[in-house]
Amino acid sequence: MKKPLGRKKSIQFTVPLFLLAAVIILIVLSGYDFSTPPMDDTYIHLVYGRSLLSFEPLCFNDAEPSSGFTSPLWLVPSALASLAGTSGAPTVLMVFSLLAACAVLFILPPFTGILLLMTGPFFFHASSGMETALSCLAVVAVWKCVRDRAGIPVSSLVLAGAFLVRPELAILAIPLAISMNKRTPGNIARLAAPTVILGLLWMFWNIHSMGLPLPSTFYAKQSVTWLTSARTGLPGLLKGLIITSPLLPFAAAASIAQLLRSKGERRTDVSMALIPLLFFTVYLYLQPNSFFQMRYFVPALTAAVLTAGRWLRGLGRWRLNVFILAVSMLPGLIIFGGRRAEASRDVYSIDVRPAQYLSGIASPAETVAAADIGAVKWITDMEIIDLDGLVTVERLPGPGREGWKWISDRSDYLLAFPEQYSHLILEAGDSLEFITGFRSDNNVICGEDSVALWKIY
């Protein structure tokens, strides 16, 4: 006997409502500040989003085109959020992030949605103001295209959208191509055409703005080595994955093995098995560390939950198995929920407060050389020299990187982490006058528990 349609819809709304309730409880318990998203990159997208509504689009500094954003598609909600003003925009962008996360949970079968909701990093980023939840939505959309053998027009648009959310999601073209009913060169070309066209346009923009084919984000942030400290290297990542769920990797691996052995819809099953395998391979290669609370691994974890949910649904007593897996995720959910609150306080202490202080003593016509550039630009609207090179090509890592003299000739202030940039401060010598410092009791996001502001002479 089929369930009534109304009952089915009410169940579908249940899991997203759980997410909303959990976020509200977290806000109440932590005294969360709505004006402070948990990552400085949220402000970077807001700055670029605001530029879309001006006569100088995609300019971080006035009239200087750049490519320092990680998600072209996320610039659209960022632009809309920027209309809410300096203090209100971060809150609006966090709401957009939460809506994307709720959409993911609404699309998924309820029990699979519960597993994803219990995944700590997904919960952490559900209201982060970043594109992470939208990345998860793209993964689910591609999964459904593969599973349902969607036509080329739909699959090509979904793939292009996924690419615009994050460029590495273009890897999903492989499972989409394998699952096609008629895998001819012409059909593969039709599938890839929108993504290739968008990719070429993006590449031309990158070359125009900074002289390099990839976005500056690929050059500015250097990944740590695979075997480094227990906190930031591969050991820290494995620890984070174990905390997230000790049983999820086994459930996902069992599902992948079953899909690869399947003799039914062979191409569809192999394609679904490839999605989590490709994601973990790509992200381990690009980001073998635990930066940003495993932000880059959330799409891979989403794919793992999709495969695990599919496998569990085919077992006897599957509801009990789902319950056991969900309970195993509870410690990770609590830990990452706590980190979510701590991350907000961290960014407020290290990014927002220094920017607010600087806006009170400096003129927008002056220039600041800074490490975390998003909040500084968003709040002060000063000219920015990015010490990491994200929006300042001359500071990109490499043999031709400009040093302190180049920075001091163009800057009025230096805002930097004393330990991370100790070599630069040592090189500056007497040309710096210390103004004030800021400390954080929650070193979760920013990488260091203090930041200092200097006047440059």
CSV table of C-alpha atoms in Angstrom, one decimal:
chain,number,residue,atom,x,y,z
A,1,MET,CA,0.0,0.0,0.0
A,2,LYS,CA,1.4,3.3,-1.1
A,3,LYS,CA,1.8,6.1,1.4
A,4,PRO,CA,-0.5,9.1,1.0
A,5,LEU,CA,1.2,12.0,-1.0
A,6,GLY,CA,0.7,14.5,1.9
A,7,ARG,CA,2.4,12.2,4.4
A,8,LYS,CA,5.3,11.7,2.0
A,9,LYS,CA,5.8,15.4,1.6
A,10,SER,CA,5.6,16.0,5.3
A,11,ILE,CA,8.4,13.5,5.8
A,12,GLN,CA,10.4,15.2,3.1
A,13,PHE,CA,10.2,18.5,5.0
A,14,THR,CA,11.2,16.9,8.4
A,15,VAL,CA,15.0,16.7,7.9
A,16,PRO,CA,15.4,20.3,6.6
A,17,LEU,CA,13.4,21.4,9.6
A,18,PHE,CA,15.8,19.5,11.9
A,19,LEU,CA,18.6,21.5,10.4
A,20,LEU,CA,16.9,24.8,11.0
A,21,ALA,CA,16.1,23.8,14.6
A,22,ALA,CA,19.7,22.7,15.2
A,23,VAL,CA,21.1,26.0,13.8
A,24,ILE,CA,18.7,28.0,16.0
A,25,ILE,CA,19.7,26.0,19.1
A,26,LEU,CA,23.4,26.6,18.2
A,27,ILE,CA,22.7,30.4,17.9
A,28,VAL,CA,20.9,30.5,21.2
A,29,LEU,CA,23.5,28.4,23.1
A,30,SER,CA,26.6,30.2,21.7
A,31,GLY,CA,25.4,33.8,21.7
A,32,TYR,CA,26.3,33.7,18.0
A,33,ASP,CA,26.9,37.1,16.3
A,34,PHE,CA,24.9,37.3,13.1
A,35,SER,CA,27.4,39.8,11.6
A,36,THR,CA,30.3,37.4,11.8
A,37,PRO,CA,30.4,34.4,9.3
A,38,PRO,CA,33.0,31.8,10.2
A,39,MET,CA,35.4,32.4,7.4
A,40,ASP,CA,37.2,35.5,6.0
A,41,ASP,CA,36.5,34.1,2.5
A,42,THR,CA,32.8,34.9,3.0
A,43,TYR,CA,33.7,38.6,3.0
A,44,ILE,CA,35.9,38.2,-0.1
A,45,HIS,CA,32.8,36.9,-2.0
A,46,LEU,CA,30.8,39.8,-0.7
A,47,VAL,CA,33.3,42.3,-2.0
A,48,TYR,CA,33.3,40.7,-5.5
A,49,GLY,CA,29.5,40.4,-5.3
A,50,ARG,CA,29.2,44.1,-4.5
A,51,SER,CA,31.4,44.9,-7.5
A,52,LEU,CA,28.9,43.1,-9.8
A,53,LEU,CA,26.5,45.9,-9.0
A,54,SER,CA,29.0,48.6,-9.8
A,55,PHE,CA,30.6,49.9,-12.9
A,56,GLU,CA,33.8,47.9,-12.1
A,57,PRO,CA,32.7,44.3,-11.9
A,58,LEU,CA,35.1,41.6,-10.6
A,59,CYS,CA,37.4,44.2,-9.1
A,60,PHE,CA,38.5,43.7,-5.5
A,61,ASN,CA,40.4,47.0,-5.5
A,62,ASP,CA,39.0,49.9,-7.5
A,63,ALA,CA,39.4,49.5,-11.3
A,64,GLU,CA,41.9,46.5,-10.8
A,65,PRO,CA,40.3,43.3,-12.3
A,66,SER,CA,41.3,40.2,-10.4
A,67,SER,CA,40.3,36.5,-10.1
A,68,GLY,CA,40.6,36.0,-6.3
A,69,PHE,CA,37.2,34.2,-5.9
A,70,THR,CA,36.6,30.5,-5.5
A,71,SER,CA,33.1,30.2,-6.9
A,72,PRO,CA,31.7,32.3,-9.8
A,73,LEU,CA,28.2,31.1,-9.2
A,74,TRP,CA,28.3,32.1,-5.5
A,75,LEU,CA,28.9,35.7,-6.6
A,76,VAL,CA,25.2,36.0,-7.5
A,77,PRO,CA,23.8,35.5,-3.9
A,78,SER,CA,26.8,37.5,-2.7
A,79,ALA,CA,25.7,40.4,-4.9
A,80,LEU,CA,22.2,40.2,-3.6
A,81,ALA,CA,23.4,39.9,0.0
A,82,SER,CA,25.6,43.0,-0.4
A,83,LEU,CA,22.5,45.1,-0.8
A,84,ALA,CA,21.8,44.5,2.9
A,85,GLY,CA,24.7,46.8,3.8
A,86,THR,CA,28.0,46.3,5.7
A,87,SER,CA,26.6,44.7,8.8
A,88,GLY,CA,23.6,42.9,7.4
A,89,ALA,CA,25.1,41.3,4.3
A,90,PRO,CA,27.0,38.5,6.1
A,91,THR,CA,23.8,37.4,7.8
A,92,VAL,CA,21.9,37.4,4.5
A,93,LEU,CA,24.7,35.3,2.8
A,94,MET,CA,24.6,32.9,5.7
A,95,VAL,CA,20.8,32.5,5.1
A,96,PHE,CA,21.5,31.7,1.4
A,97,SER,CA,24.0,29.1,2.5
A,98,LEU,CA,21.4,27.6,4.9
A,99,LEU,CA,18.8,27.5,2.2
A,100,ALA,CA,21.1,25.6,-0.1
A,101,ALA,CA,21.8,23.1,2.7
A,102,CYS,CA,18.0,22.7,3.3
A,103,ALA,CA,17.5,22.1,-0.4
A,104,VAL,CA,20.1,19.3,-0.3
A,105,LEU,CA,18.3,17.6,2.6
A,106,PHE,CA,14.9,18.1,0.9
A,107,ILE,CA,15.9,16.4,-2.3
A,108,LEU,CA,17.5,13.4,-0.6
A,109,PRO,CA,15.5,10.4,0.7
A,110,PRO,CA,14.7,11.2,4.4
A,111,PHE,CA,17.0,8.6,5.9
A,112,THR,CA,19.9,9.5,3.7
A,113,GLY,CA,19.2,13.2,4.5
A,114,ILE,CA,19.5,12.3,8.2
A,115,LEU,CA,22.9,10.8,7.7
A,116,LEU,CA,24.1,13.9,5.9
A,117,LEU,CA,22.6,16.2,8.6
A,118,MET,CA,24.6,14.2,11.2
A,119,THR,CA,27.8,14.7,9.2
A,120,GLY,CA,29.7,17.3,11.3
A,121,PRO,CA,31.5,19.3,8.5
A,122,PHE,CA,28.2,19.6,6.5
A,123,PHE,CA,26.5,21.0,9.6
A,124,PHE,CA,29.5,23.3,10.2
A,125,HIS,CA,29.2,24.8,6.7
A,126,ALA,CA,25.4,24.7,6.4
A,127,SER,CA,25.3,28.4,7.4
A,128,SER,CA,28.8,29.4,6.8
A,129,GLY,CA,28.1,32.0,4.1
A,130,MET,CA,30.4,30.1,1.7
A,131,GLU,CA,29.5,28.0,-1.4
A,132,THR,CA,30.1,24.7,0.4
A,133,ALA,CA,26.4,23.8,0.7
A,134,LEU,CA,25.8,24.8,-2.9
A,135,SER,CA,28.7,22.4,-3.8
A,136,CYS,CA,26.8,19.6,-2.0
A,137,LEU,CA,23.7,20.5,-3.9
A,138,ALA,CA,25.6,20.1,-7.2
A,139,VAL,CA,26.9,16.7,-6.1
A,140,VAL,CA,23.4,15.5,-5.3
A,141,ALA,CA,22.1,16.9,-8.7
A,142,VAL,CA,24.8,15.0,-10.6
A,143,TRP,CA,24.2,11.9,-8.6
A,144,LYS,CA,20.5,12.0,-9.6
A,145,CYS,CA,21.4,12.6,-13.2
A,146,VAL,CA,23.6,9.5,-13.2
A,147,ARG,CA,21.1,7.4,-11.3
A,148,ASP,CA,18.1,8.4,-13.4
A,149,ARG,CA,20.0,8.5,-16.8
A,150,ALA,CA,19.0,12.1,-17.4
A,151,GLY,CA,19.2,13.4,-20.9
A,152,ILE,CA,22.2,15.3,-22.3
A,153,PRO,CA,20.5,18.7,-22.1
A,154,VAL,CA,19.8,18.4,-18.4
A,155,SER,CA,23.1,16.7,-17.5
A,156,SER,CA,25.1,19.3,-19.5
A,157,LEU,CA,23.5,22.2,-17.6
A,158,VAL,CA,23.9,20.5,-14.2
A,159,LEU,CA,27.6,19.8,-15.0
A,160,ALA,CA,28.1,23.5,-16.1
A,161,GLY,CA,26.4,24.7,-12.9
A,162,ALA,CA,28.6,22.4,-10.8
A,163,PHE,CA,31.7,23.7,-12.5
A,164,LEU,CA,30.7,27.3,-11.7
A,165,VAL,CA,30.2,26.4,-8.1
A,166,ARG,CA,33.7,25.1,-7.8
A,167,PRO,CA,36.0,24.4,-10.8
A,168,GLU,CA,37.2,21.0,-9.5
A,169,LEU,CA,33.6,19.7,-9.7
A,170,ALA,CA,34.1,19.4,-13.5
A,171,ILE,CA,35.6,16.0,-12.6
A,172,LEU,CA,31.9,14.9,-12.5
A,173,ALA,CA,31.9,14.9,-16.3
A,174,ILE,CA,33.5,11.4,-16.1
A,175,PRO,CA,30.7,9.6,-14.3
A,176,LEU,CA,28.1,11.5,-16.4
A,177,ALA,CA,29.8,10.5,-19.6
A,178,ILE,CA,30.1,6.8,-18.5
A,179,SER,CA,26.4,6.6,-17.6
A,180,MET,CA,25.2,7.9,-21.0
A,181,ASN,CA,22.9,5.7,-23.0
A,182,LYS,CA,24.8,6.3,-26.3
A,183,ARG,CA,28.4,7.2,-25.5
A,184,THR,CA,29.4,8.6,-28.8
A,185,PRO,CA,32.0,11.4,-29.4
A,186,GLY,CA,29.2,13.7,-30.5
A,187,ASN,CA,27.1,13.1,-27.3
A,188,ILE,CA,30.2,13.5,-25.1
A,189,ALA,CA,31.0,16.8,-26.8
A,190,ARG,CA,27.4,18.0,-26.3
A,191,LEU,CA,27.6,17.0,-22.6
A,192,ALA,CA,30.9,18.9,-22.1
A,193,ALA,CA,30.3,21.9,-24.4
A,194,PRO,CA,28.7,24.3,-21.9
A,195,THR,CA,31.4,23.6,-19.3
A,196,VAL,CA,34.2,23.9,-21.8
A,197,ILE,CA,32.8,27.3,-23.1
A,198,LEU,CA,32.5,28.6,-19.5
A,199,GLY,CA,35.9,27.3,-18.7
A,200,LEU,CA,37.5,29.1,-21.6
A,201,LEU,CA,35.7,32.3,-20.7
A,202,TRP,CA,37.0,32.0,-17.1
A,203,MET,CA,40.5,31.2,-18.4
A,204,PHE,CA,40.5,34.3,-20.6
A,205,TRP,CA,39.4,36.5,-17.7
A,206,ASN,CA,42.2,35.0,-15.5
A,207,ILE,CA,44.7,35.8,-18.2
A,208,HIS,CA,43.3,39.3,-18.7
A,209,SER,CA,43.3,40.0,-14.9
A,210,MET,CA,46.5,38.4,-13.7
A,211,GLY,CA,48.3,36.8,-16.6
A,212,LEU,CA,47.7,33.2,-15.5
A,213,PRO,CA,45.2,30.7,-16.8
A,214,LEU,CA,43.8,29.5,-13.4
A,215,PRO,CA,42.2,31.6,-10.7
A,216,SER,CA,44.7,33.2,-8.3
A,217,THR,CA,43.2,31.0,-5.5
A,218,PHE,CA,45.1,28.1,-7.1
A,219,TYR,CA,48.4,29.9,-6.8
A,220,ALA,CA,48.1,32.0,-3.7
A,221,LYS,CA,47.4,29.3,-1.1
A,222,GLN,CA,50.1,26.8,-0.7
A,223,SER,CA,49.0,23.4,0.7
A,224,VAL,CA,51.0,22.0,3.6
A,225,THR,CA,52.9,18.8,3.0
A,226,TRP,CA,51.2,15.5,3.5
A,227,LEU,CA,53.1,14.6,6.6
A,228,THR,CA,53.3,17.6,8.8
A,229,SER,CA,51.8,18.6,12.2
A,230,ALA,CA,49.0,16.6,13.7
A,231,ARG,CA,46.7,19.5,13.4
A,232,THR,CA,47.1,20.8,9.9
A,233,GLY,CA,48.5,17.9,7.9
A,234,LEU,CA,47.3,14.5,6.7
A,235,PRO,CA,47.1,13.2,10.3
A,236,GLY,CA,44.8,16.1,11.2
A,237,LEU,CA,42.6,15.3,8.2
A,238,LEU,CA,42.4,11.6,9.1
A,239,LYS,CA,41.5,12.5,12.6
A,240,GLY,CA,38.8,14.8,11.3
A,241,LEU,CA,37.3,12.1,9.1
A,242,ILE,CA,37.3,9.6,12.0
A,243,ILE,CA,35.6,12.2,14.2
A,244,THR,CA,33.0,12.9,11.5
A,245,SER,CA,32.0,9.3,11.5
A,246,PRO,CA,34.0,6.2,12.3
A,247,LEU,CA,31.5,4.0,10.4
A,248,LEU,CA,30.8,6.1,7.3
A,249,PRO,CA,34.0,5.1,5.4
A,250,PHE,CA,33.2,1.4,5.9
A,251,ALA,CA,29.6,1.8,4.8
A,252,ALA,CA,30.6,3.9,1.8
A,253,ALA,CA,33.3,1.3,0.8
A,254,ALA,CA,30.8,-1.5,1.1
A,255,SER,CA,28.4,0.4,-1.2
A,256,ILE,CA,31.2,1.2,-3.7
A,257,ALA,CA,32.3,-2.5,-3.8
A,258,GLN,CA,28.7,-3.6,-4.3
A,259,LEU,CA,28.2,-1.1,-7.2
A,260,LEU,CA,31.4,-2.2,-8.9
A,261,ARG,CA,30.3,-5.9,-8.7
A,262,SER,CA,26.8,-5.1,-9.9
A,263,LYS,CA,25.5,-6.9,-13.0
A,264,GLY,CA,22.4,-4.8,-13.4
A,265,GLU,CA,22.6,-1.3,-14.8
A,266,ARG,CA,26.4,-1.7,-15.1
A,267,ARG,CA,27.3,1.7,-16.4
A,268,THR,CA,25.0,3.5,-14.0
A,269,ASP,CA,26.4,1.6,-11.0
A,270,VAL,CA,30.0,2.1,-12.0
A,271,SER,CA,29.4,5.8,-12.5
A,272,MET,CA,27.8,6.2,-9.0
A,273,ALA,CA,30.7,4.3,-7.5
A,274,LEU,CA,33.2,6.6,-9.2
A,275,ILE,CA,31.7,9.8,-7.7
A,276,PRO,CA,33.0,9.4,-4.1
A,277,LEU,CA,36.2,7.8,-5.4
A,278,LEU,CA,37.0,10.7,-7.7
A,279,PHE,CA,36.2,13.3,-5.1
A,280,PHE,CA,38.4,11.8,-2.4
A,281,THR,CA,41.2,11.4,-4.9
A,282,VAL,CA,41.0,15.0,-6.2
A,283,TYR,CA,40.7,16.6,-2.8
A,284,LEU,CA,43.5,14.5,-1.3
A,285,TYR,CA,45.7,15.7,-4.1
A,286,LEU,CA,44.7,19.3,-4.0
A,287,GLN,CA,44.2,19.8,-0.3
A,288,PRO,CA,45.9,17.0,1.8
A,289,ASN,CA,45.2,18.9,5.1
A,290,SER,CA,42.5,19.9,7.5
A,291,PHE,CA,42.3,23.6,6.7
A,292,PHE,CA,38.9,25.3,7.1
A,293,GLN,CA,37.2,22.6,9.1
A,294,MET,CA,37.5,20.1,6.2
A,295,ARG,CA,35.7,22.6,3.9
A,296,TYR,CA,37.0,21.1,0.7
A,297,PHE,CA,36.0,17.5,1.7
A,298,VAL,CA,32.3,18.2,2.4
A,299,PRO,CA,31.3,17.4,-1.2
A,300,ALA,CA,33.3,14.1,-1.0
A,301,LEU,CA,31.6,13.3,2.4
A,302,THR,CA,28.2,14.1,0.7
A,303,ALA,CA,29.0,11.5,-2.0
A,304,ALA,CA,30.1,9.0,0.6
A,305,VAL,CA,26.7,9.5,2.4
A,306,LEU,CA,24.8,9.0,-0.9
A,307,THR,CA,26.6,5.7,-1.5
A,308,ALA,CA,26.2,4.5,2.1
A,309,GLY,CA,22.5,5.4,2.1
A,310,ARG,CA,22.0,3.4,-1.1
A,311,TRP,CA,23.8,0.4,0.3
A,312,LEU,CA,22.0,0.5,3.7
A,313,ARG,CA,18.6,0.7,2.0
A,314,GLY,CA,19.2,-2.6,0.3
A,315,LEU,CA,20.0,-4.4,3.6
A,316,GLY,CA,17.6,-6.2,6.0
A,317,ARG,CA,16.6,-4.1,9.0
A,318,TRP,CA,18.0,-1.0,7.1
A,319,ARG,CA,16.3,1.4,9.4
A,320,LEU,CA,18.2,0.0,12.4
A,321,ASN,CA,21.5,0.2,10.4
A,322,VAL,CA,20.8,3.8,9.5
A,323,PHE,CA,20.1,4.5,13.1
A,324,ILE,CA,23.4,2.9,14.2
A,325,LEU,CA,25.4,4.9,11.6
A,326,ALA,CA,23.6,8.1,12.6
A,327,VAL,CA,24.4,7.6,16.3
A,328,SER,CA,28.1,7.0,15.4
A,329,MET,CA,28.1,10.5,13.9
A,330,LEU,CA,26.7,12.2,17.0
A,331,PRO,CA,30.1,12.9,18.6
A,332,GLY,CA,31.4,14.5,15.4
A,333,LEU,CA,28.2,16.6,15.1
A,334,ILE,CA,28.6,17.9,18.6
A,335,ILE,CA,32.3,18.7,18.1
A,336,PHE,CA,31.8,20.4,14.8
A,337,GLY,CA,28.8,22.3,16.2
A,338,GLY,CA,31.1,23.6,18.9
A,339,ARG,CA,33.7,24.6,16.4
A,340,ARG,CA,31.1,26.4,14.4
A,341,ALA,CA,30.5,28.8,17.3
A,342,GLU,CA,34.2,29.1,18.1
A,343,ALA,CA,34.9,29.9,14.4
A,344,SER,CA,32.6,32.8,14.6
A,345,ARG,CA,34.3,34.2,17.6
A,346,ASP,CA,37.7,33.6,16.1
A,347,VAL,CA,36.9,35.5,12.9
A,348,TYR,CA,35.3,38.3,14.9
A,349,SER,CA,38.5,38.6,17.1
A,350,ILE,CA,41.1,38.3,14.3
A,351,ASP,CA,39.4,39.7,11.2
A,352,VAL,CA,36.4,41.8,12.0
A,353,ARG,CA,37.7,43.7,15.1
A,354,PRO,CA,41.0,44.8,13.5
A,355,ALA,CA,39.1,45.9,10.4
A,356,GLN,CA,36.7,48.0,12.5
A,357,TYR,CA,39.6,49.5,14.4
A,358,LEU,CA,41.4,50.3,11.2
A,359,SER,CA,38.3,52.0,9.7
A,360,GLY,CA,38.3,54.3,12.7
A,361,ILE,CA,41.9,55.6,12.3
A,362,ALA,CA,42.5,55.3,8.5
A,363,SER,CA,41.1,56.9,5.4
A,364,PRO,CA,39.6,54.8,2.6
A,365,ALA,CA,42.1,56.5,0.3
A,366,GLU,CA,45.0,54.8,2.2
A,367,THR,CA,46.4,51.3,1.6
A,368,VAL,CA,46.8,48.4,3.9
A,369,ALA,CA,49.0,45.4,3.3
A,370,ALA,CA,47.0,42.5,4.9
A,371,ALA,CA,46.9,38.7,5.2
A,372,ASP,CA,43.2,38.1,5.7
A,373,ILE,CA,41.9,40.6,3.2
A,374,GLY,CA,38.1,40.0,3.1
A,375,ALA,CA,36.8,41.7,6.2
A,376,VAL,CA,39.4,44.5,5.9
A,377,LYS,CA,38.2,45.4,2.4
A,378,TRP,CA,34.5,44.9,3.2
A,379,ILE,CA,34.5,47.1,6.3
A,380,THR,CA,37.1,49.8,5.5
A,381,ASP,CA,36.9,49.9,1.7
A,382,MET,CA,40.7,50.7,1.7
A,383,GLU,CA,43.0,49.7,-1.1
A,384,ILE,CA,44.4,46.3,-0.3
A,385,ILE,CA,47.8,44.7,-0.9
A,386,ASP,CA,47.3,41.0,-0.3
A,387,LEU,CA,50.4,39.5,1.3
A,388,ASP,CA,49.4,36.1,-0.1
A,389,GLY,CA,48.9,37.3,-3.6
A,390,LEU,CA,45.2,36.5,-3.9
A,391,VAL,CA,44.4,39.9,-5.4
A,392,THR,CA,48.0,41.2,-5.7
A,393,VAL,CA,49.8,39.3,-8.5
A,394,GLU,CA,53.2,40.7,-7.5
A,395,ARG,CA,52.9,38.8,-4.2
A,396,LEU,CA,52.0,35.4,-5.6
A,397,PRO,CA,54.4,32.7,-4.3
A,398,GLY,CA,57.3,32.1,-6.7
A,399,PRO,CA,60.8,33.3,-7.7
A,400,GLY,CA,59.6,36.7,-8.8
A,401,ARG,CA,57.7,37.5,-5.6
A,402,GLU,CA,58.0,41.1,-4.5
A,403,GLY,CA,59.5,41.7,-1.0
A,404,TRP,CA,59.1,44.3,1.8
A,405,LYS,CA,60.5,47.3,-0.1
A,406,TRP,CA,57.8,46.9,-2.8
A,407,ILE,CA,55.1,46.6,-0.1
A,408,SER,CA,56.3,49.5,2.0
A,409,ASP,CA,56.5,51.8,-1.0
A,410,ARG,CA,52.8,51.3,-1.7
A,411,SER,CA,51.3,50.8,1.8
A,412,ASP,CA,50.4,52.9,4.8
A,413,TYR,CA,49.5,50.1,7.2
A,414,LEU,CA,50.5,46.4,7.8
A,415,LEU,CA,48.0,44.0,9.3
A,416,ALA,CA,49.5,40.6,9.7
A,417,PHE,CA,50.0,37.5,11.9
A,418,PRO,CA,53.3,38.0,13.8
A,419,GLU,CA,54.4,34.4,13.6
A,420,GLN,CA,53.4,33.6,10.0
A,421,TYR,CA,54.9,36.8,8.6
A,422,SER,CA,57.9,37.1,11.0
A,423,HIS,CA,60.4,37.1,8.1
A,424,LEU,CA,58.5,40.1,6.6
A,425,ILE,CA,58.4,42.0,9.9
A,426,LEU,CA,62.1,41.3,10.5
A,427,GLU,CA,62.9,42.6,7.0
A,428,ALA,CA,60.8,45.8,7.7
A,429,GLY,CA,62.9,46.7,10.7
A,430,ASP,CA,62.5,50.3,11.9
A,431,SER,CA,60.0,51.2,9.1
A,432,LEU,CA,57.2,49.8,11.3
A,433,GLU,CA,55.5,51.4,14.2
A,434,PHE,CA,53.4,49.0,16.3
A,435,ILE,CA,49.9,50.4,16.9
A,436,THR,CA,47.9,47.6,18.5
A,437,GLY,CA,47.3,43.8,18.6
A,438,PHE,CA,44.3,41.6,18.7
A,439,ARG,CA,44.0,38.1,20.2
A,440,SER,CA,41.5,35.2,19.8
A,441,ASP,CA,40.7,32.6,22.4
A,442,ASN,CA,39.4,30.3,19.7
A,443,ASN,CA,42.1,29.5,17.2
A,444,VAL,CA,39.9,27.5,14.8
A,445,ILE,CA,39.9,29.3,11.4
A,446,CYS,CA,42.5,32.0,11.2
A,447,GLY,CA,45.6,29.8,11.8
A,448,GLU,CA,47.1,32.0,14.6
A,449,ASP,CA,45.7,33.3,17.8
A,450,SER,CA,46.9,36.9,17.3
A,451,VAL,CA,47.1,39.6,14.7
A,452,ALA,CA,48.9,43.0,14.9
A,453,LEU,CA,48.5,46.4,13.2
A,454,TRP,CA,51.5,48.5,12.3
A,455,LYS,CA,51.9,52.0,10.7
A,456,ILE,CA,54.4,52.0,7.9
A,457,TYR,CA,57.0,54.7,7.6
